[in-house]
Amino acid sequence: RLHSVIKDKGESWTGQCFRDIILTEHVFPFLKNEENVIDPDEVIFVHGKAPCMRAYQTQHLLQDNDVKFWGNDIWPGNSPDLNIAEHIGTIIKDEVEKKMLSEPGHSRYLDETTQNAHFRCFEKHGNRH
C-alpha cells in the first residue's frame, strides 16, 4: 500500500513538523499496521534526503520507534561529479552520525558527544596516507 500526506499550501516541513505530524501521526501507525504492509518487521523507510528527513532528531526518532530506515550513511554524496572533498566530508559526517546514534537518549545531543564522535572519526582516518 501507498500512504501519502499532503501539506497545506505554504506550509513548511520543518524537522519538528515532519517528526510530530508526518512520522508520529501518519507514518509510524501506517507502517505498524499489518493491513498496510506484509510484514511490519521487514519494512524499510526510505526518505528523500530533505533536511527535515536528514536531521539527527528525525534519525533518532525513527531508530527509537524501531523503524528500519535508510539513514544518512546509506545515501551517497550529493555531487554528481563525486568531488573528493565532498566524499570525504560525507564519510566523516556519516561516521560521526553513526557514533551519535549509538549513544543513549538525551546524551546524543550533547556538544561533548558530538566532539568525541568527531575526534574518534578523525583519529580513525587521520593516519592514513
GROMACS .gro file of N, CA and C in nm:
model
  387
    1ARG      N    1   0.083  -0.119   0.000
    1ARG     CA    2   0.000   0.000   0.000
    1ARG      C    3   0.087   0.124   0.000
    2LEU      N    4   0.032   0.229  -0.050
    2LEU     CA    5   0.099   0.358  -0.054
    2LEU      C    6   0.025   0.453   0.038
    3HIS      N    7   0.099   0.531   0.114
    3HIS     CA    8   0.038   0.628   0.204
    3HIS      C    9   0.096   0.765   0.171
    4SER      N   10   0.010   0.863   0.153
    4SER     CA   11   0.059   0.997   0.125
    4SER      C   12  -0.003   1.096   0.223
    5VAL      N   13   0.074   1.199   0.252
    5VAL     CA   14   0.028   1.308   0.338
    5VAL      C   15   0.048   1.436   0.259
    6ILE      N   16  -0.056   1.515   0.246
    6ILE     CA   17  -0.048   1.639   0.169
    6ILE      C   18  -0.044   1.755   0.266
    7LYS      N   19   0.056   1.839   0.249
    7LYS     CA   20   0.068   1.955   0.337
    7LYS      C   21  -0.013   2.071   0.281
    8ASP      N   22  -0.050   2.161   0.369
    8ASP     CA   23  -0.124   2.280   0.327
    8ASP      C   24  -0.034   2.370   0.245
    9LYS      N   25  -0.093   2.444   0.152
    9LYS     CA   26  -0.018   2.537   0.069
    9LYS      C   27   0.057   2.636   0.157
   10GLY      N   28   0.183   2.654   0.130
   10GLY     CA   29   0.265   2.746   0.206
   10GLY      C   30   0.319   2.690   0.336
   11GLU      N   31   0.274   2.572   0.374
   11GLU     CA   32   0.322   2.511   0.499
   11GLU      C   33   0.463   2.457   0.479
   12SER      N   34   0.550   2.488   0.570
   12SER     CA   35   0.688   2.442   0.564
   12SER      C   36   0.703   2.312   0.641
   13TRP      N   37   0.779   2.221   0.586
   13TRP     CA   38   0.805   2.095   0.656
   13TRP      C   39   0.934   2.111   0.736
   14THR      N   40   0.922   2.170   0.850
   14THR     CA   41   1.037   2.180   0.939
   14THR      C   42   1.064   2.041   0.996
   15GLY      N   43   1.180   2.023   1.056
   15GLY     CA   44   1.211   1.895   1.119
   15GLY      C   45   1.109   1.859   1.224
   16GLN      N   46   1.069   1.956   1.305
   16GLN     CA   47   0.972   1.931   1.411
   16GLN      C   48   0.836   1.890   1.354
   17CYS      N   49   0.790   1.960   1.252
   17CYS     CA   50   0.663   1.927   1.187
   17CYS      C   51   0.670   1.788   1.126
   18PHE      N   52   0.781   1.757   1.060
   18PHE     CA   53   0.797   1.626   0.998
   18PHE      C   54   0.791   1.515   1.102
   19ARG      N   55   0.860   1.537   1.216
   19ARG     CA   56   0.861   1.434   1.321
   19ARG      C   57   0.725   1.421   1.389
   20ASP      N   58   0.666   1.535   1.428
   20ASP     CA   59   0.542   1.532   1.507
   20ASP      C   60   0.419   1.494   1.426
   21ILE      N   61   0.411   1.544   1.304
   21ILE     CA   62   0.289   1.520   1.225
   21ILE      C   63   0.307   1.406   1.125
   22ILE      N   64   0.407   1.418   1.040
   22ILE     CA   65   0.422   1.319   0.933
   22ILE      C   66   0.459   1.182   0.991
   23LEU      N   67   0.568   1.176   1.067
   23LEU     CA   68   0.613   1.046   1.118
   23LEU      C   69   0.522   0.992   1.228
   24THR      N   70   0.505   1.071   1.334
   24THR     CA   71   0.434   1.021   1.452
   24THR      C   72   0.285   0.996   1.427
   25GLU      N   73   0.220   1.088   1.357
   25GLU     CA   74   0.075   1.074   1.337
   25GLU      C   75   0.038   0.989   1.216
   26HIS      N   76   0.127   0.981   1.116
   26HIS     CA   77   0.090   0.913   0.992
   26HIS      C   78   0.178   0.791   0.960
   27VAL      N   79   0.308   0.813   0.949
   27VAL     CA   80   0.396   0.706   0.901
   27VAL      C   81   0.406   0.590   1.000
   28PHE      N   82   0.434   0.617   1.126
   28PHE     CA   83   0.450   0.508   1.223
   28PHE      C   84   0.325   0.420   1.233
   29PRO      N   85   0.206   0.481   1.251
   29PRO     CA   86   0.086   0.395   1.257
   29PRO      C   87   0.065   0.315   1.128
   30PHE      N   88   0.094   0.377   1.014
   30PHE     CA   89   0.077   0.308   0.886
   30PHE      C   90   0.171   0.188   0.875
   31LEU      N   91   0.297   0.208   0.910
   31LEU     CA   92   0.396   0.100   0.898
   31LEU      C   93   0.374  -0.013   0.997
   32LYS      N   94   0.315   0.017   1.111
   32LYS     CA   95   0.294  -0.085   1.214
   32LYS      C   96   0.164  -0.164   1.193
   33ASN      N   97   0.081  -0.120   1.099
   33ASN     CA   98  -0.048  -0.185   1.074
   33ASN      C   99  -0.029  -0.297   0.971
   34GLU      N  100  -0.056  -0.420   1.012
   34GLU     CA  101  -0.036  -0.535   0.924
   34GLU      C  102  -0.130  -0.535   0.804
   35GLU      N  103  -0.235  -0.454   0.807
   35GLU     CA  104  -0.322  -0.442   0.690
   35GLU      C  105  -0.256  -0.361   0.579
   36ASN      N  106  -0.154  -0.283   0.614
   36ASN     CA  107  -0.087  -0.198   0.516
   36ASN      C  108   0.041  -0.259   0.460
   37VAL      N  109   0.107  -0.341   0.538
   37VAL     CA  110   0.234  -0.400   0.495
   37VAL      C  111   0.231  -0.550   0.521
   38ILE      N  112   0.303  -0.626   0.443
   38ILE     CA  113   0.303  -0.771   0.457
   38ILE      C  114   0.363  -0.812   0.591
   39ASP      N  115   0.478  -0.754   0.624
   39ASP     CA  116   0.545  -0.786   0.749
   39ASP      C  117   0.606  -0.659   0.806
   40PRO      N  118   0.546  -0.601   0.912
   40PRO     CA  119   0.598  -0.475   0.967
   40PRO      C  120   0.747  -0.481   1.004
   41ASP      N  121   0.798  -0.598   1.039
   41ASP     CA  122   0.939  -0.609   1.075
   41ASP      C  123   1.032  -0.602   0.954
   42GLU      N  124   0.978  -0.615   0.835
   42GLU     CA  125   1.059  -0.612   0.713
   42GLU      C  126   1.052  -0.480   0.638
   43VAL      N  127   0.977  -0.384   0.690
   43VAL     CA  128   0.961  -0.255   0.624
   43VAL      C  129   1.087  -0.171   0.642
   44ILE      N  130   1.129  -0.105   0.535
   44ILE     CA  131   1.240  -0.010   0.541
   44ILE      C  132   1.188   0.124   0.490
   45PHE      N  133   1.197   0.225   0.576
   45PHE     CA  134   1.153   0.359   0.541
   45PHE      C  135   1.265   0.427   0.462
   46VAL      N  136   1.233   0.473   0.341
   46VAL     CA  137   1.332   0.540   0.257
   46VAL      C  138   1.288   0.685   0.241
   47HIS      N  139   1.376   0.777   0.275
   47HIS     CA  140   1.343   0.919   0.264
   47HIS      C  141   1.419   0.983   0.149
   48GLY      N  142   1.384   1.105   0.118
   48GLY     CA  143   1.441   1.174   0.003
   48GLY      C  144   1.556   1.268   0.034
   49LYS      N  145   1.615   1.258   0.149
   49LYS     CA  146   1.730   1.340   0.190
   49LYS      C  147   1.697   1.488   0.208
   50ALA      N  148   1.571   1.523   0.222
   50ALA     CA  149   1.536   1.661   0.254
   50ALA      C  150   1.590   1.691   0.394
   51PRO      N  151   1.622   1.817   0.424
   51PRO     CA  152   1.678   1.850   0.556
   51PRO      C  153   1.595   1.799   0.673
   52CYS      N  154   1.461   1.806   0.662
   52CYS     CA  155   1.378   1.759   0.774
   52CYS      C  156   1.392   1.608   0.793
   53MET      N  157   1.428   1.536   0.688
   53MET     CA  158   1.443   1.391   0.697
   53MET      C  159   1.583   1.351   0.742
   54ARG      N  160   1.682   1.436   0.710
   54ARG     CA  161   1.820   1.405   0.746
   54ARG      C  162   1.857   1.450   0.887
   55ALA      N  163   1.771   1.528   0.950
   55ALA     CA  164   1.801   1.583   1.083
   55ALA      C  165   1.830   1.470   1.182
   56TYR      N  166   1.928   1.494   1.269
   56TYR     CA  167   1.964   1.392   1.369
   56TYR      C  168   1.843   1.350   1.452
   57GLN      N  169   1.762   1.446   1.493
   57GLN     CA  170   1.647   1.412   1.576
   57GLN      C  171   1.548   1.323   1.501
   58THR      N  172   1.536   1.343   1.370
   58THR     CA  173   1.449   1.258   1.290
   58THR      C  174   1.506   1.117   1.283
   59GLN      N  175   1.637   1.107   1.258
   59GLN     CA  176   1.702   0.976   1.252
   59GLN      C  177   1.686   0.903   1.386
   60HIS      N  178   1.701   0.976   1.496
   60HIS     CA  179   1.687   0.916   1.630
   60HIS      C  180   1.543   0.871   1.655
   61LEU      N  181   1.447   0.953   1.612
   61LEU     CA  182   1.306   0.917   1.632
   61LEU      C  183   1.273   0.788   1.557
   62LEU      N  184   1.321   0.775   1.435
   62LEU     CA  185   1.299   0.652   1.359
   62LEU      C  186   1.360   0.533   1.432
   63GLN      N  187   1.483   0.550   1.477
   63GLN     CA  188   1.553   0.443   1.549
   63GLN      C  189   1.480   0.408   1.679
   64ASP      N  190   1.440   0.509   1.754
   64ASP     CA  191   1.373   0.486   1.882
   64ASP      C  192   1.237   0.419   1.867
   65ASN      N  193   1.177   0.430   1.748
   65ASN     CA  194   1.047   0.367   1.722
   65ASN      C  195   1.062   0.236   1.645
   66ASP      N  196   1.183   0.183   1.645
   66ASP     CA  197   1.212   0.054   1.581
   66ASP      C  198   1.171   0.049   1.435
   67VAL      N  199   1.189   0.160   1.365
   67VAL     CA  200   1.161   0.164   1.222
   67VAL      C  201   1.295   0.152   1.149
   68LYS      N  202   1.308   0.050   1.067
   68LYS     CA  203   1.428   0.037   0.985
   68LYS      C  204   1.421   0.147   0.879
   69PHE      N  205   1.534   0.210   0.851
   69PHE     CA  206   1.534   0.320   0.755
   69PHE      C  207   1.669   0.333   0.689
   70TRP      N  208   1.668   0.396   0.574
   70TRP     CA  209   1.793   0.430   0.508
   70TRP      C  210   1.842   0.557   0.574
   71GLY      N  211   1.943   0.544   0.658
   71GLY     CA  212   1.999   0.659   0.726
   71GLY      C  213   2.084   0.741   0.632
   72ASN      N  214   2.136   0.848   0.683
   72ASN     CA  215   2.220   0.936   0.602
   72ASN      C  216   2.344   0.865   0.550
   73ASP      N  217   2.388   0.759   0.620
   73ASP     CA  218   2.508   0.687   0.578
   73ASP      C  219   2.484   0.599   0.455
   74ILE      N  220   2.360   0.571   0.419
   74ILE     CA  221   2.329   0.487   0.303
   74ILE      C  222   2.338   0.568   0.174
   75TRP      N  223   2.296   0.694   0.182
   75TRP     CA  224   2.292   0.778   0.063
   75TRP      C  225   2.431   0.829   0.027
   76PRO      N  226   2.467   0.829  -0.102
   76PRO     CA  227   2.597   0.884  -0.143
   76PRO      C  228   2.596   1.036  -0.134
   77GLY      N  229   2.712   1.098  -0.152
   77GLY     CA  230   2.721   1.243  -0.152
   77GLY      C  231   2.632   1.304  -0.260
   78ASN      N  232   2.601   1.430  -0.248
   78ASN     CA  233   2.508   1.496  -0.339
   78ASN      C  234   2.569   1.532  -0.475
   79SER      N  235   2.698   1.545  -0.482
   79SER     CA  236   2.762   1.594  -0.603
   79SER      C  237   2.761   1.490  -0.714
   80PRO      N  238   2.714   1.527  -0.834
   80PRO     CA  239   2.714   1.431  -0.944
   80PRO      C  240   2.854   1.398  -0.993
   81ASP      N  241   2.951   1.487  -0.968
   81ASP     CA  242   3.087   1.458  -1.013
   81ASP      C  243   3.171   1.392  -0.904
   82LEU      N  244   3.108   1.356  -0.794
   82LEU     CA  245   3.174   1.288  -0.683
   82LEU      C  246   3.303   1.357  -0.640
   83ASN      N  247   3.293   1.483  -0.611
   83ASN     CA  248   3.403   1.564  -0.561
   83ASN      C  249   3.467   1.495  -0.441
   84ILE      N  250   3.599   1.477  -0.443
   84ILE     CA  251   3.668   1.402  -0.338
   84ILE      C  252   3.651   1.468  -0.201
   85ALA      N  253   3.655   1.602  -0.196
   85ALA     CA  254   3.638   1.670  -0.066
   85ALA      C  255   3.498   1.644  -0.011
   86GLU      N  256   3.399   1.647  -0.099
   86GLU     CA  257   3.263   1.619  -0.053
   86GLU      C  258   3.250   1.474  -0.009
   87HIS      N  259   3.315   1.385  -0.082
   87HIS     CA  260   3.310   1.242  -0.046
   87HIS      C  261   3.370   1.220   0.092
   88ILE      N  262   3.485   1.280   0.119
   88ILE     CA  263   3.549   1.265   0.250
   88ILE      C  264   3.461   1.328   0.358
   89GLY      N  265   3.404   1.445   0.328
   89GLY     CA  266   3.314   1.509   0.423
   89GLY      C  267   3.193   1.422   0.453
   90THR      N  268   3.141   1.355   0.351
   90THR     CA  269   3.027   1.266   0.369
   90THR      C  270   3.065   1.148   0.457
   91ILE      N  271   3.183   1.091   0.434
   91ILE     CA  272   3.230   0.979   0.516
   91ILE      C  273   3.241   1.021   0.662
   92ILE      N  274   3.303   1.136   0.687
   92ILE     CA  275   3.320   1.184   0.824
   92ILE      C  276   3.184   1.210   0.889
   93LYS      N  277   3.095   1.279   0.818
   93LYS     CA  278   2.962   1.307   0.872
   93LYS      C  279   2.888   1.178   0.904
   94ASP      N  280   2.896   1.081   0.814
   94ASP     CA  281   2.825   0.955   0.836
   94ASP      C  282   2.880   0.878   0.955
   95GLU      N  283   3.012   0.876   0.971
   95GLU     CA  284   3.070   0.804   1.084
   95GLU      C  285   3.038   0.873   1.216
   96VAL      N  286   3.042   1.006   1.217
   96VAL     CA  287   3.005   1.080   1.338
   96VAL      C  288   2.859   1.053   1.372
   97GLU      N  289   2.774   1.054   1.270
   97GLU     CA  290   2.632   1.028   1.294
   97GLU      C  291   2.610   0.887   1.350
   98LYS      N  292   2.680   0.788   1.297
   98LYS     CA  293   2.667   0.651   1.348
   98LYS      C  294   2.705   0.645   1.496
   99LYS      N  295   2.815   0.712   1.529
   99LYS     CA  296   2.860   0.711   1.668
   99LYS      C  297   2.758   0.781   1.757
  100MET      N  298   2.699   0.890   1.709
  100MET     CA  299   2.598   0.961   1.788
  100MET      C  300   2.471   0.877   1.803
  101LEU      N  301   2.433   0.805   1.697
  101LEU     CA  302   2.314   0.720   1.705
  101LEU      C  303   2.332   0.608   1.806
  102SER      N  304   2.457   0.570   1.831
  102SER     CA  305   2.482   0.462   1.926
  102SER      C  306   2.474   0.510   2.071
  103GLU      N  307   2.470   0.642   2.091
  103GLU     CA  308   2.459   0.698   2.225
  103GLU      C  309   2.315   0.686   2.275
  104PRO      N  310   2.297   0.664   2.404
  104PRO     CA  311   2.161   0.653   2.457
  104PRO      C  312   2.092   0.790   2.468
  105GLY      N  313   1.963   0.791   2.439
  105GLY     CA  314   1.872   0.903   2.462
  105GLY      C  315   1.927   1.043   2.449
  106HIS      N  316   1.912   1.122   2.554
  106HIS     CA  317   1.944   1.265   2.552
  106HIS      C  318   2.093   1.292   2.530
  107SER      N  319   2.180   1.204   2.573
  107SER     CA  320   2.323   1.230   2.561
  107SER      C  321   2.367   1.239   2.415
  108ARG      N  322   2.284   1.192   2.321
  108ARG     CA  323   2.316   1.204   2.179
  108ARG      C  324   2.333   1.350   2.138
  109TYR      N  325   2.260   1.438   2.203
  109TYR     CA  326   2.253   1.577   2.161
  109TYR      C  327   2.352   1.669   2.233
  110LEU      N  328   2.431   1.615   2.321
  110LEU     CA  329   2.527   1.697   2.395
  110LEU      C  330   2.645   1.734   2.305
  111ASP      N  331   2.695   1.857   2.320
  111ASP     CA  332   2.810   1.901   2.242
  111ASP      C  333   2.929   1.809   2.263
  112GLU      N  334   2.948   1.763   2.385
  112GLU     CA  335   3.060   1.674   2.416
  112GLU      C  336   3.050   1.544   2.336
  113THR      N  337   2.931   1.492   2.318
  113THR     CA  338   2.911   1.371   2.240
  113THR      C  339   2.952   1.395   2.095
  114THR      N  340   2.910   1.508   2.039
  114THR     CA  341   2.946   1.542   1.901
  114THR      C  342   3.096   1.557   1.887
  115GLN      N  343   3.159   1.628   1.980
  115GLN     CA  344   3.304   1.648   1.974
  115GLN      C  345   3.378   1.516   1.985
  116ASN      N  346   3.337   1.430   2.075
  116ASN     CA  347   3.402   1.300   2.090
  116ASN      C  348   3.385   1.216   1.964
  117ALA      N  349   3.269   1.221   1.903
  117ALA     CA  350   3.245   1.144   1.780
  117ALA      C  351   3.335   1.194   1.668
  118HIS      N  352   3.348   1.327   1.655
  118HIS     CA  353   3.439   1.383   1.555
  118HIS      C  354   3.583   1.341   1.583
  119PHE      N  355   3.624   1.352   1.707
  119PHE     CA  356   3.760   1.317   1.744
  119PHE      C  357   3.790   1.171   1.709
  120ARG      N  358   3.698   1.079   1.745
  120ARG     CA  359   3.719   0.937   1.715
  120ARG      C  360   3.726   0.912   1.565
  121CYS      N  361   3.645   0.984   1.489
  121CYS     CA  362   3.645   0.968   1.344
  121CYS      C  363   3.777   1.016   1.284
  122PHE      N  364   3.822   1.135   1.326
  122PHE     CA  365   3.948   1.188   1.275
  122PHE      C  366   4.065   1.101   1.317
  123GLU      N  367   4.059   1.050   1.439
  123GLU     CA  368   4.163   0.962   1.489
  123GLU      C  369   4.170   0.835   1.403
  124LYS      N  370   4.055   0.783   1.367
  124LYS     CA  371   4.048   0.661   1.286
  124LYS      C  372   4.104   0.683   1.146
  125HIS      N  373   4.074   0.797   1.085
  125HIS     CA  374   4.112   0.822   0.946
  125HIS      C  375   4.235   0.912   0.931
  126GLY      N  376   4.280   0.974   1.038
  126GLY     CA  377   4.386   1.074   1.029
  126GLY      C  378   4.523   1.022   0.991
  127ASN      N  379   4.556   0.899   1.022
  127ASN     CA  380   4.691   0.848   0.997
  127ASN      C  381   4.704   0.771   0.866
  128ARG      N  382   4.606   0.781   0.779
  128ARG     CA  383   4.612   0.711   0.650
  128ARG      C  384   4.682   0.799   0.548
  129HIS      N  385   4.765   0.737   0.468
  129HIS     CA  386   4.836   0.812   0.362
  129HIS      C  387   4.804   0.754   0.228
   0.00000   0.00000   0.00000
